[in-house]
Short mmCIF file of C-alpha atoms in Angstrom, two decimals:
data_model
loop_
_atom_site.label_atom_id
_atom_site.label_comp_id
_atom_site.label_asym_id
_atom_site.label_seq_id
_atom_site.Cartn_x
_atom_site.Cartn_y
_atom_site.Cartn_z
CA MET Z 5 104.23 88.79 201.01
CA THR Z 6 103.84 87.18 204.48
CA LEU Z 7 102.19 89.47 206.69
CA ARG Z 8 104.02 89.81 209.98
CA THR Z 9 103.04 91.95 212.64
CA PRO Z 10 104.77 91.86 216.47
CA ASP Z 11 101.40 90.92 218.30
CA PRO Z 12 102.16 88.52 220.48
CA THR Z 13 98.50 87.08 220.71
CA LEU Z 14 97.54 83.40 218.11
CA SER Z 15 94.61 82.98 216.39
CA ILE Z 16 92.38 80.30 214.92
CA LEU Z 17 90.98 80.79 211.81
CA PHE Z 18 88.05 78.52 210.62
CA VAL Z 19 87.74 78.42 206.71
CA SER Z 20 84.00 77.52 205.16
CA ASN Z 21 81.25 78.37 202.92
CA GLY Z 22 77.55 77.33 203.08
CA PRO Z 23 74.87 76.90 205.88
CA GLY Z 24 75.03 72.95 205.83
CA GLU Z 25 79.13 73.15 206.71
CA LEU Z 26 78.65 75.97 209.26
CA SER Z 27 75.97 73.91 211.52
CA THR Z 28 77.44 70.49 211.07
CA TRP Z 29 81.41 71.22 211.14
CA VAL Z 30 82.13 74.83 211.98
CA ARG Z 31 79.92 75.06 214.68
CA PRO Z 32 80.46 71.78 216.70
CA LEU Z 33 84.10 72.22 216.30
CA ALA Z 34 84.48 75.74 217.61
CA GLU Z 35 82.39 74.51 220.62
CA ALA Z 36 85.22 72.43 221.32
CA LEU Z 37 87.95 74.39 221.00
CA HIS Z 38 85.50 76.40 223.46
CA ARG Z 39 85.63 73.91 226.28
CA GLN Z 40 89.42 73.11 225.98
CA LEU Z 41 90.65 76.35 225.92
CA LEU Z 42 90.54 80.45 226.25
CA LEU Z 43 89.42 81.57 224.02
CA ARG Z 44 88.02 85.10 222.77
CA PRO Z 45 85.24 86.31 222.62
CA ARG Z 46 84.35 83.86 225.26
CA ALA Z 47 87.37 84.50 227.08
CA PRO Z 48 88.17 88.36 226.06
CA GLN Z 49 91.33 88.58 227.94
CA SER Z 50 93.22 85.61 226.29
CA ALA Z 51 96.11 85.27 224.21
CA LEU Z 52 94.22 83.29 221.81
CA SER Z 53 91.12 83.95 219.35
CA LEU Z 54 88.54 82.16 216.91
CA SER Z 55 87.69 83.27 213.55
CA LEU Z 56 86.32 82.48 210.99
CA VAL Z 57 86.46 83.45 206.73
CA LEU Z 58 83.90 82.58 204.71
CA VAL Z 59 84.65 82.16 200.94
CA PRO Z 60 83.04 82.54 198.07
CA CYS Z 61 80.32 79.67 196.70
CA PRO Z 62 77.76 79.07 194.54
CA ASN Z 63 75.49 77.21 196.58
CA ALA Z 64 75.36 79.85 199.92
CA THR Z 65 73.23 82.03 200.53
CA GLY Z 66 75.19 84.88 201.70
CA GLN Z 67 73.26 84.82 204.90
CA GLU Z 68 75.92 82.84 206.35
CA ALA Z 69 78.05 85.60 208.10
CA ASP Z 70 74.71 86.88 210.15
CA ALA Z 71 74.22 83.33 211.04
CA ALA Z 72 77.25 82.55 212.14
CA SER Z 73 77.54 85.69 214.08
CA ARG Z 74 74.64 84.83 216.76
CA TRP Z 75 76.62 81.86 217.86
CA SER Z 76 78.68 84.18 219.61
CA GLN Z 77 81.96 82.12 218.90
CA PHE Z 78 84.30 83.74 216.71
CA ASP Z 79 85.46 86.98 217.70
CA ARG Z 80 85.59 88.35 214.19
CA ILE Z 81 83.75 86.99 211.12
CA ILE Z 82 84.61 88.05 207.74
CA PRO Z 83 81.98 87.63 204.89
CA ALA Z 84 82.99 86.10 201.09
CA ARG Z 85 82.32 89.33 199.78
CA HIS Z 86 85.15 91.00 200.94
CA PHE Z 87 87.88 87.60 200.92
CA TRP Z 88 89.50 88.79 198.03
CA SER Z 89 90.14 91.93 199.74
CA LEU Z 90 91.38 89.88 202.87
CA LEU Z 91 93.77 87.67 200.80
CA LEU Z 92 95.31 91.91 199.37
CA ARG Z 93 95.28 93.64 202.20
CA PRO Z 94 94.94 91.67 205.33
CA GLN Z 95 95.26 94.59 207.24
CA ARG Z 96 92.45 96.34 206.45
CA PHE Z 97 90.33 93.71 208.79
CA GLY Z 98 92.45 94.49 212.07
CA SER Z 99 95.81 93.55 213.42
CA TRP Z 100 96.68 89.48 212.42
CA PRO Z 101 98.63 88.06 215.17
CA SER Z 102 102.57 86.72 213.82
CA GLN Z 103 101.30 82.78 214.59
CA GLY Z 104 98.19 80.86 213.71
CA VAL Z 105 96.09 78.08 212.34
CA VAL Z 106 94.11 77.87 209.24
CA VAL Z 107 91.55 75.10 209.53
CA PHE Z 108 89.22 74.19 206.27
CA LEU Z 109 85.95 73.62 206.79
CA GLY Z 110 84.21 73.66 204.06
CA GLY Z 111 84.48 75.19 200.31
CA ASP Z 112 87.50 75.17 197.94
CA GLN Z 113 90.46 74.14 199.21
CA PHE Z 114 92.56 76.19 197.61
CA TRP Z 115 91.18 79.22 199.19
CA THR Z 116 93.15 77.99 202.94
CA VAL Z 117 95.86 77.12 201.11
CA LEU Z 118 96.28 80.84 199.73
CA LEU Z 119 95.22 82.34 203.03
CA SER Z 120 97.07 80.38 205.43
CA ALA Z 121 100.32 81.29 203.01
CA ARG Z 122 99.70 84.98 203.03
CA LEU Z 123 99.10 85.27 206.84
CA GLY Z 124 102.52 82.54 207.65
CA TYR Z 125 100.12 80.71 209.23
CA ARG Z 126 100.14 76.60 209.52
CA HIS Z 127 97.31 74.70 207.91
CA ILE Z 128 95.13 71.93 208.40
CA THR Z 129 92.55 70.45 205.98
CA TYR Z 130 89.32 68.34 207.08
CA ALA Z 131 88.99 66.03 203.78
CA GLU Z 132 86.32 64.65 203.36
CA TRP Z 133 86.67 62.46 200.12
CA VAL Z 134 90.40 63.69 198.86
CA ALA Z 135 93.18 66.17 199.81
CA ARG Z 136 93.32 68.67 196.80
CA TRP Z 137 96.88 70.18 197.90
CA PRO Z 138 98.71 67.82 200.08
CA ARG Z 139 102.13 69.07 199.84
CA TRP Z 140 101.18 72.41 201.27
CA ASN Z 141 99.47 70.70 204.08
CA ASP Z 142 100.90 70.46 207.00
CA ARG Z 143 98.38 68.03 208.36
CA ILE Z 144 95.80 66.36 206.49
CA ALA Z 145 92.53 65.21 209.43
CA ALA Z 146 91.24 62.48 206.93
CA MET Z 147 87.12 61.48 207.30
CA ALA Z 148 87.85 57.98 206.03
CA PRO Z 149 91.01 55.75 205.29
CA SER Z 150 90.64 55.89 201.53
CA VAL Z 151 91.79 59.99 201.99
CA ARG Z 152 95.28 58.49 203.21
CA ASP Z 153 95.35 55.84 200.25
CA GLN Z 154 94.98 58.50 197.52
CA LEU Z 155 97.99 60.39 198.70
CA PRO Z 156 101.78 59.79 197.71
CA ARG Z 157 103.03 57.56 200.22
CA ARG Z 158 105.79 60.43 201.09
CA LEU Z 159 102.86 62.28 202.43
CA ARG Z 160 100.94 60.15 204.11
CA SER Z 161 102.39 61.07 207.55
CA ARG Z 162 100.74 64.09 207.35
CA CYS Z 163 97.45 62.83 207.52
CA GLU Z 164 95.47 61.33 210.55
CA VAL Z 165 92.09 59.51 209.97
CA VAL Z 166 90.02 61.34 212.75
CA GLY Z 167 86.36 59.72 211.21
CA ASP Z 168 83.07 61.83 210.28
CA LEU Z 169 82.42 64.95 211.65
CA MET Z 170 78.70 64.50 211.31
CA ALA Z 171 78.88 60.97 213.39
CA ASP Z 172 78.85 63.19 216.26
CA LEU Z 173 75.31 65.14 215.98
CA SER Z 174 73.63 61.62 217.14
CA SER Z 175 75.99 61.43 219.91
CA HIS Z 176 73.69 63.81 222.45
CA ALA Z 177 71.07 65.57 220.62
CA ARG Z 178 68.13 63.20 221.81
CA ALA Z 179 68.68 64.23 224.89
CA GLN Z 180 68.02 67.69 223.93
CA ASP Z 181 64.71 69.47 223.92
CA PRO Z 182 62.50 66.70 223.94
CA LEU Z 183 59.20 66.70 221.58
CA PRO Z 184 56.03 65.72 223.39
CA LYS Z 185 55.06 62.26 222.60
CA GLY Z 186 53.65 61.73 218.77
CA GLU Z 187 54.06 61.01 215.61
CA TRP Z 188 56.76 63.81 214.20
CA VAL Z 189 57.84 63.90 211.21
CA ALA Z 190 60.17 66.98 209.50
CA LEU Z 191 59.27 69.07 206.93
CA LEU Z 192 62.89 70.55 205.10
CA PRO Z 193 62.15 72.77 202.03
CA GLY Z 194 65.78 73.67 202.07
CA SER Z 195 67.66 77.31 202.45
CA LYS Z 196 68.38 78.46 199.22
CA PRO Z 197 65.64 80.51 197.39
CA ALA Z 198 64.95 78.66 194.50
CA LYS Z 199 64.64 75.76 196.55
CA LEU Z 200 62.65 77.36 198.70
CA SER Z 201 60.20 78.47 196.10
CA VAL Z 202 59.55 75.07 195.25
CA GLY Z 203 60.25 73.43 198.37
CA VAL Z 204 57.83 75.54 200.54
CA PRO Z 205 54.55 74.86 198.49
CA PHE Z 206 55.64 71.52 197.90
CA LEU Z 207 55.84 70.32 201.65
CA VAL Z 208 52.80 72.59 203.07
CA GLU Z 209 50.25 70.66 200.50
CA THR Z 210 52.34 67.31 201.30
CA ALA Z 211 51.61 68.11 205.21
CA ASP Z 212 48.08 68.90 204.72
CA ARG Z 213 47.25 65.55 202.75
CA LEU Z 214 49.42 63.53 204.58
CA ALA Z 215 47.52 64.82 208.14
CA ALA Z 216 44.41 63.86 206.28
CA GLU Z 217 45.73 60.49 205.91
CA ARG Z 218 46.77 60.77 209.43
CA PRO Z 219 44.93 62.66 211.58
CA GLY Z 220 47.52 61.83 214.53
CA CYS Z 221 50.70 63.36 212.67
CA HIS Z 222 52.81 66.27 213.79
CA PHE Z 223 54.87 68.67 211.67
CA LEU Z 224 57.78 69.99 212.70
CA LEU Z 225 59.76 72.59 209.94
CA PRO Z 226 62.99 74.09 211.53
CA VAL Z 227 63.65 76.97 210.22
CA ALA Z 228 67.36 77.77 208.33
CA PRO Z 229 69.41 79.95 209.87
CA THR Z 230 69.90 82.08 207.01
CA THR Z 231 66.06 82.71 205.93
CA SER Z 232 63.33 83.49 208.01
CA VAL Z 233 59.99 82.47 209.06
CA GLU Z 234 58.77 85.89 207.09
CA GLU Z 235 60.40 85.19 204.32
CA LEU Z 236 59.05 81.20 204.19
CA LEU Z 237 55.71 82.85 204.13
CA ARG Z 238 56.44 84.51 201.18
CA TYR Z 239 57.06 81.50 199.09
CA LEU Z 240 53.15 80.93 199.56
CA GLU Z 241 52.01 83.98 197.92
CA PRO Z 242 51.43 85.36 193.93
CA SER Z 243 54.68 86.55 194.17
CA ASN Z 244 56.04 83.28 193.49
CA PRO Z 245 55.03 82.37 190.62
CA ILE Z 246 54.92 78.52 191.24
CA ALA Z 247 52.49 78.71 194.34
CA ALA Z 248 50.10 78.39 191.59
CA SER Z 249 50.45 74.83 191.08
CA TYR Z 250 49.99 73.57 194.39
CA LEU Z 251 47.01 73.68 196.92
CA ALA Z 252 49.18 75.28 199.80
CA GLY Z 253 47.63 78.63 202.10
CA ILE Z 254 48.55 79.44 205.13
CA GLN Z 255 45.27 81.08 207.33
CA THR Z 256 47.95 82.73 210.46
CA LEU Z 257 50.73 82.30 212.08
CA LEU Z 258 50.40 81.60 215.59
CA PRO Z 259 52.50 83.08 218.21
CA PRO Z 260 54.36 80.81 221.20
CA GLY Z 261 51.85 80.32 224.28
CA ASP Z 262 52.18 79.52 227.47
CA SER Z 263 51.83 75.82 226.79
CA TRP Z 264 54.08 75.73 223.71
CA PRO Z 265 57.79 77.86 222.92
CA TRP Z 266 56.95 78.13 219.28
CA ARG Z 267 55.51 79.45 216.60
CA ARG Z 268 52.88 77.78 214.42
CA LEU Z 269 51.52 77.93 210.97
CA LEU Z 270 48.01 76.87 210.41
CA THR Z 271 47.55 75.81 207.20
CA ARG Z 272 43.70 76.93 205.49
CA ALA Z 273 43.49 72.82 205.67
CA GLY Z 274 43.62 73.13 209.22
CA THR Z 275 46.96 71.27 210.07
CA LEU Z 276 49.47 73.00 212.37
CA ILE Z 277 53.27 73.12 211.18
CA HIS Z 278 55.24 73.73 214.27
CA LEU Z 279 58.36 76.28 214.00
CA GLN Z 280 61.67 75.55 214.82
CA GLU Z 281 63.36 78.98 214.70
CA GLU Z 282 66.80 78.42 216.95
CA PRO Z 283 69.28 76.27 214.34
CA PRO Z 284 70.61 73.69 215.03
CA ALA Z 285 67.68 71.81 215.08
CA HIS Z 286 69.07 68.44 215.53
CA GLY Z 287 67.55 67.33 219.03
CA VAL Z 288 64.61 67.77 217.63
CA LEU Z 289 65.29 66.70 214.36
CA SER Z 290 66.40 63.43 215.88
CA GLN Z 291 62.91 62.18 217.96
CA CYS Z 292 61.40 62.40 214.54
CA ALA Z 293 60.06 59.29 212.80
CA LEU Z 294 60.31 60.89 208.82
CA ALA Z 295 61.92 63.81 206.92
CA LEU Z 296 60.86 64.95 203.84
CA THR Z 297 63.49 66.71 202.52
CA THR Z 298 65.43 68.58 199.45
CA VAL Z 299 68.58 67.76 198.39
CA GLY Z 300 71.36 69.13 199.86
CA ALA Z 301 73.40 69.24 203.21
CA ASN Z 302 69.86 68.31 204.42
CA THR Z 303 70.66 65.16 203.68
CA ALA Z 304 74.16 64.74 205.25
CA GLU Z 305 72.48 66.46 208.77
CA LEU Z 306 69.53 63.40 208.80
CA GLY Z 307 71.90 60.83 207.94
CA ALA Z 308 74.44 62.03 210.81
CA LEU Z 309 71.08 61.78 212.89
CA GLY Z 310 69.86 58.42 212.29
CA VAL Z 311 66.51 60.08 210.80
CA PRO Z 312 64.64 58.18 208.15
CA MET Z 313 64.09 60.24 204.76
CA ILE Z 314 62.45 60.77 201.84
CA VAL Z 315 64.65 62.93 199.23
CA LEU Z 316 62.55 65.09 196.70
CA VAL Z 317 63.60 66.53 193.36
CA PRO Z 318 60.32 67.88 191.52
CA THR Z 319 61.68 68.27 188.25
CA GLN Z 320 58.99 70.38 187.04
CA HIS Z 321 60.46 73.32 187.52
CA LEU Z 322 64.09 74.63 186.94
CA GLY Z 323 64.24 76.31 189.85
CA VAL Z 324 64.87 73.04 191.32
CA MET Z 325 67.86 72.48 189.10
CA GLN Z 326 69.49 75.72 189.59
CA ALA Z 327 69.87 75.29 193.19
CA TRP Z 328 71.61 72.02 192.32
CA ASP Z 329 74.84 71.36 193.69
CA GLY Z 330 78.16 71.21 191.79
CA TRP Z 331 78.49 71.99 188.15
CA MET Z 332 74.83 71.02 187.04
CA GLY Z 333 73.94 73.55 189.48
CA LEU Z 334 76.49 76.31 187.89
CA VAL Z 335 75.19 75.11 184.01
CA ALA Z 336 71.67 75.15 184.51
CA ARG Z 337 72.05 79.18 186.29
CA LEU Z 338 73.84 80.55 182.62
CA PRO Z 339 71.65 83.10 181.35
CA GLY Z 340 69.55 82.54 178.49
CA LEU Z 341 70.31 78.88 178.56
CA ASN Z 342 69.48 77.73 181.82
CA ARG Z 343 65.87 76.87 180.22
CA VAL Z 344 67.36 74.20 177.67
CA ILE Z 345 69.94 72.76 179.33
CA GLY Z 346 68.42 72.42 182.94
CA TRP Z 347 66.19 70.45 180.89
CA LEU Z 348 68.71 68.44 179.02
CA LEU Z 349 70.38 67.70 182.85
CA SER Z 350 67.10 66.57 184.60
CA ALA Z 351 66.61 63.79 181.59
CA TRP Z 352 70.15 62.63 182.06
CA ARG Z 353 69.94 62.76 185.44
CA LEU Z 354 66.66 60.65 185.60
CA ARG Z 355 67.84 58.27 182.72
CA ASN Z 356 71.33 57.67 184.61
CA HIS Z 357 69.92 57.66 188.36
CA GLY Z 358 72.47 59.30 189.40
CA LEU Z 359 72.52 59.19 193.49
CA LEU Z 360 71.71 62.75 194.80
CA ALA Z 361 71.53 62.44 198.97
CA TRP Z 362 74.57 62.29 200.64
CA PRO Z 363 73.81 59.18 202.61
CA ASN Z 364 73.52 57.02 198.93
CA ILE Z 365 76.59 59.26 197.21
CA SER Z 366 78.32 57.95 200.22
CA ALA Z 367 77.17 54.25 200.22
CA GLY Z 368 77.65 54.30 196.93
CA ARG Z 369 73.94 52.95 196.31
CA VAL Z 370 70.30 53.72 197.52
CA VAL Z 371 69.91 53.86 201.36
CA VAL Z 372 67.12 56.48 201.43
CA PRO Z 373 64.84 56.87 199.04
CA GLU Z 374 65.23 59.76 195.68
CA ARG Z 375 62.20 60.74 194.29
CA VAL Z 376 62.93 62.62 191.09
CA GLY Z 377 60.79 63.80 188.34
CA PRO Z 378 57.17 65.17 187.95
CA ILE Z 379 56.85 64.05 191.62
CA THR Z 380 53.12 65.41 193.26
CA PRO Z 381 52.10 66.72 197.28
CA ALA Z 382 50.09 63.52 196.61
CA GLN Z 383 52.12 60.94 195.58
CA ILE Z 384 54.38 61.62 198.47
CA ALA Z 385 52.17 61.83 201.29
CA MET Z 386 51.02 58.54 200.12
CA GLU Z 387 54.55 56.91 200.21
CA ALA Z 388 55.04 58.43 203.96
CA SER Z 389 52.34 57.16 204.78
CA GLU Z 390 52.94 53.60 203.71
CA TRP Z 391 56.60 54.43 205.88
CA LEU Z 392 54.74 55.44 208.83
CA GLN Z 393 52.84 52.11 208.93
CA SER Z 394 55.88 50.00 208.55
CA PRO Z 395 58.33 51.05 212.01
CA GLU Z 396 60.21 47.70 210.81
CA ARG Z 397 60.91 49.66 207.26
CA LEU Z 398 61.68 53.11 208.91
CA GLU Z 399 64.54 51.18 211.94
CA GLY Z 400 66.04 49.32 209.20
CA GLN Z 401 66.94 52.63 207.29
CA ARG Z 402 67.79 54.21 210.53
CA GLN Z 403 70.47 51.79 211.04
CA ASP Z 404 71.64 51.70 207.96
CA LEU Z 405 72.22 55.10 208.31
CA ARG Z 406 74.14 55.08 211.88
CA ALA Z 407 76.60 52.12 209.90
CA LEU Z 408 77.33 54.83 207.39
CA ARG Z 409 78.42 57.44 209.85
CA GLY Z 410 80.73 55.34 212.03
CA GLN Z 411 81.17 56.12 215.72
CA PRO Z 412 81.54 59.53 217.06
CA GLY Z 413 84.77 61.24 218.03
CA ALA Z 414 85.88 63.18 215.29
CA VAL Z 415 84.95 66.42 216.38
CA ALA Z 416 87.47 65.85 219.64
CA ALA Z 417 90.17 64.17 217.04
CA LEU Z 418 90.11 67.45 214.60
CA ALA Z 419 90.27 69.71 217.77
CA LYS Z 420 93.71 67.73 218.74
CA GLN Z 421 94.76 67.75 215.50
CA VAL Z 422 94.04 72.00 215.40
CA GLN Z 423 95.91 72.25 219.12
CA GLU Z 424 99.03 70.25 218.39
CA LEU Z 425 99.68 73.12 215.17
CA LEU Z 426 99.54 75.86 218.07
CA PRO Z 427 103.04 76.75 219.28
CA LEU Z 428 104.51 74.30 222.02
CA ALA Z 429 103.90 76.50 224.64
CA LEU Z 430 99.90 77.04 224.35
CA SER Z 431 99.65 73.30 224.25
CA ASP Z 432 101.82 73.04 227.61
#
């Protein structure tokens, strides 16, 4: 049954899932629509609202709704745990306008098919690799022509190639929040507990070792919106058994000072790690010479910003297996079997050299180095030092990354598609 109400207002409703999609797809598109239209909540008297629905996803952290609420972009945000209730009884979450547009921006595309049918709204899917339900899509905004080519001929007229939303990240990021001069290395331990339990102690020790190799090096750690500095520190305590495998420790947490706006970690080895706690950190990240990152959405963001990177998957810790995306991560989380299956999956991944970083998956070849196996902070610090000593290699990787993303403009093109699906009276 389609829900109808006499409410004359209209709604744009984003559907998404994890922290990577929120920061790289949802937030830029929301900003673009706020610039072009009068939208609630920023225009309280407007007839048009912008809402966010989060959908169930094994790779989500559970903190996405809180993170998105800090951006002041959405009239209402429905957490993933309430998604089924929303489908069954939408009125529990307030009145819904009789007309609107549902925009798919991450998760399972089928959820937006269900939601748009339930609310009686039009529906547009941003398809990165494939449009899975084209006959039920009013519009398909494709990242690349290959998405359109896979569609049945009779449905291709619904599809427009808008480009890669991630390509827009680098267009203005470098002008924001300029970093002090020097050689900056970004540390990205991840956003989910399974990754953080490994990534935090691993990267803190790596920073100590790299600082010893290159004393002038500065370190930046962007704090993911789904975690906090205090939580990061807990991963260096005895309560995290993996921390005992590393020579990582924090001496103190320094407050912001008159000459520096951020908090900083001072390690026991004397290394300063600067904390950027206001996501997204695109402006400062884009100024880093190199990033050391776990696998996941981080690699897509760094690639879009043209930041050279080394991607780390220390397979000596089963926690990193459980944090992998897709079916491998799901299987590795099976109770009772995760140890055996996790070991088998690691061995298979190593033997078959499967590509893990998004730039490599997109290119179908190795663009950024992936270090998969029982790697150590000493090895990674040495490799990072070698990269930093070769500016021409860094520039080569940076150019390869920029070539993969294509030209900016996808956010504006998708915003235009969304507006065209609104009733004609609104577009005039």
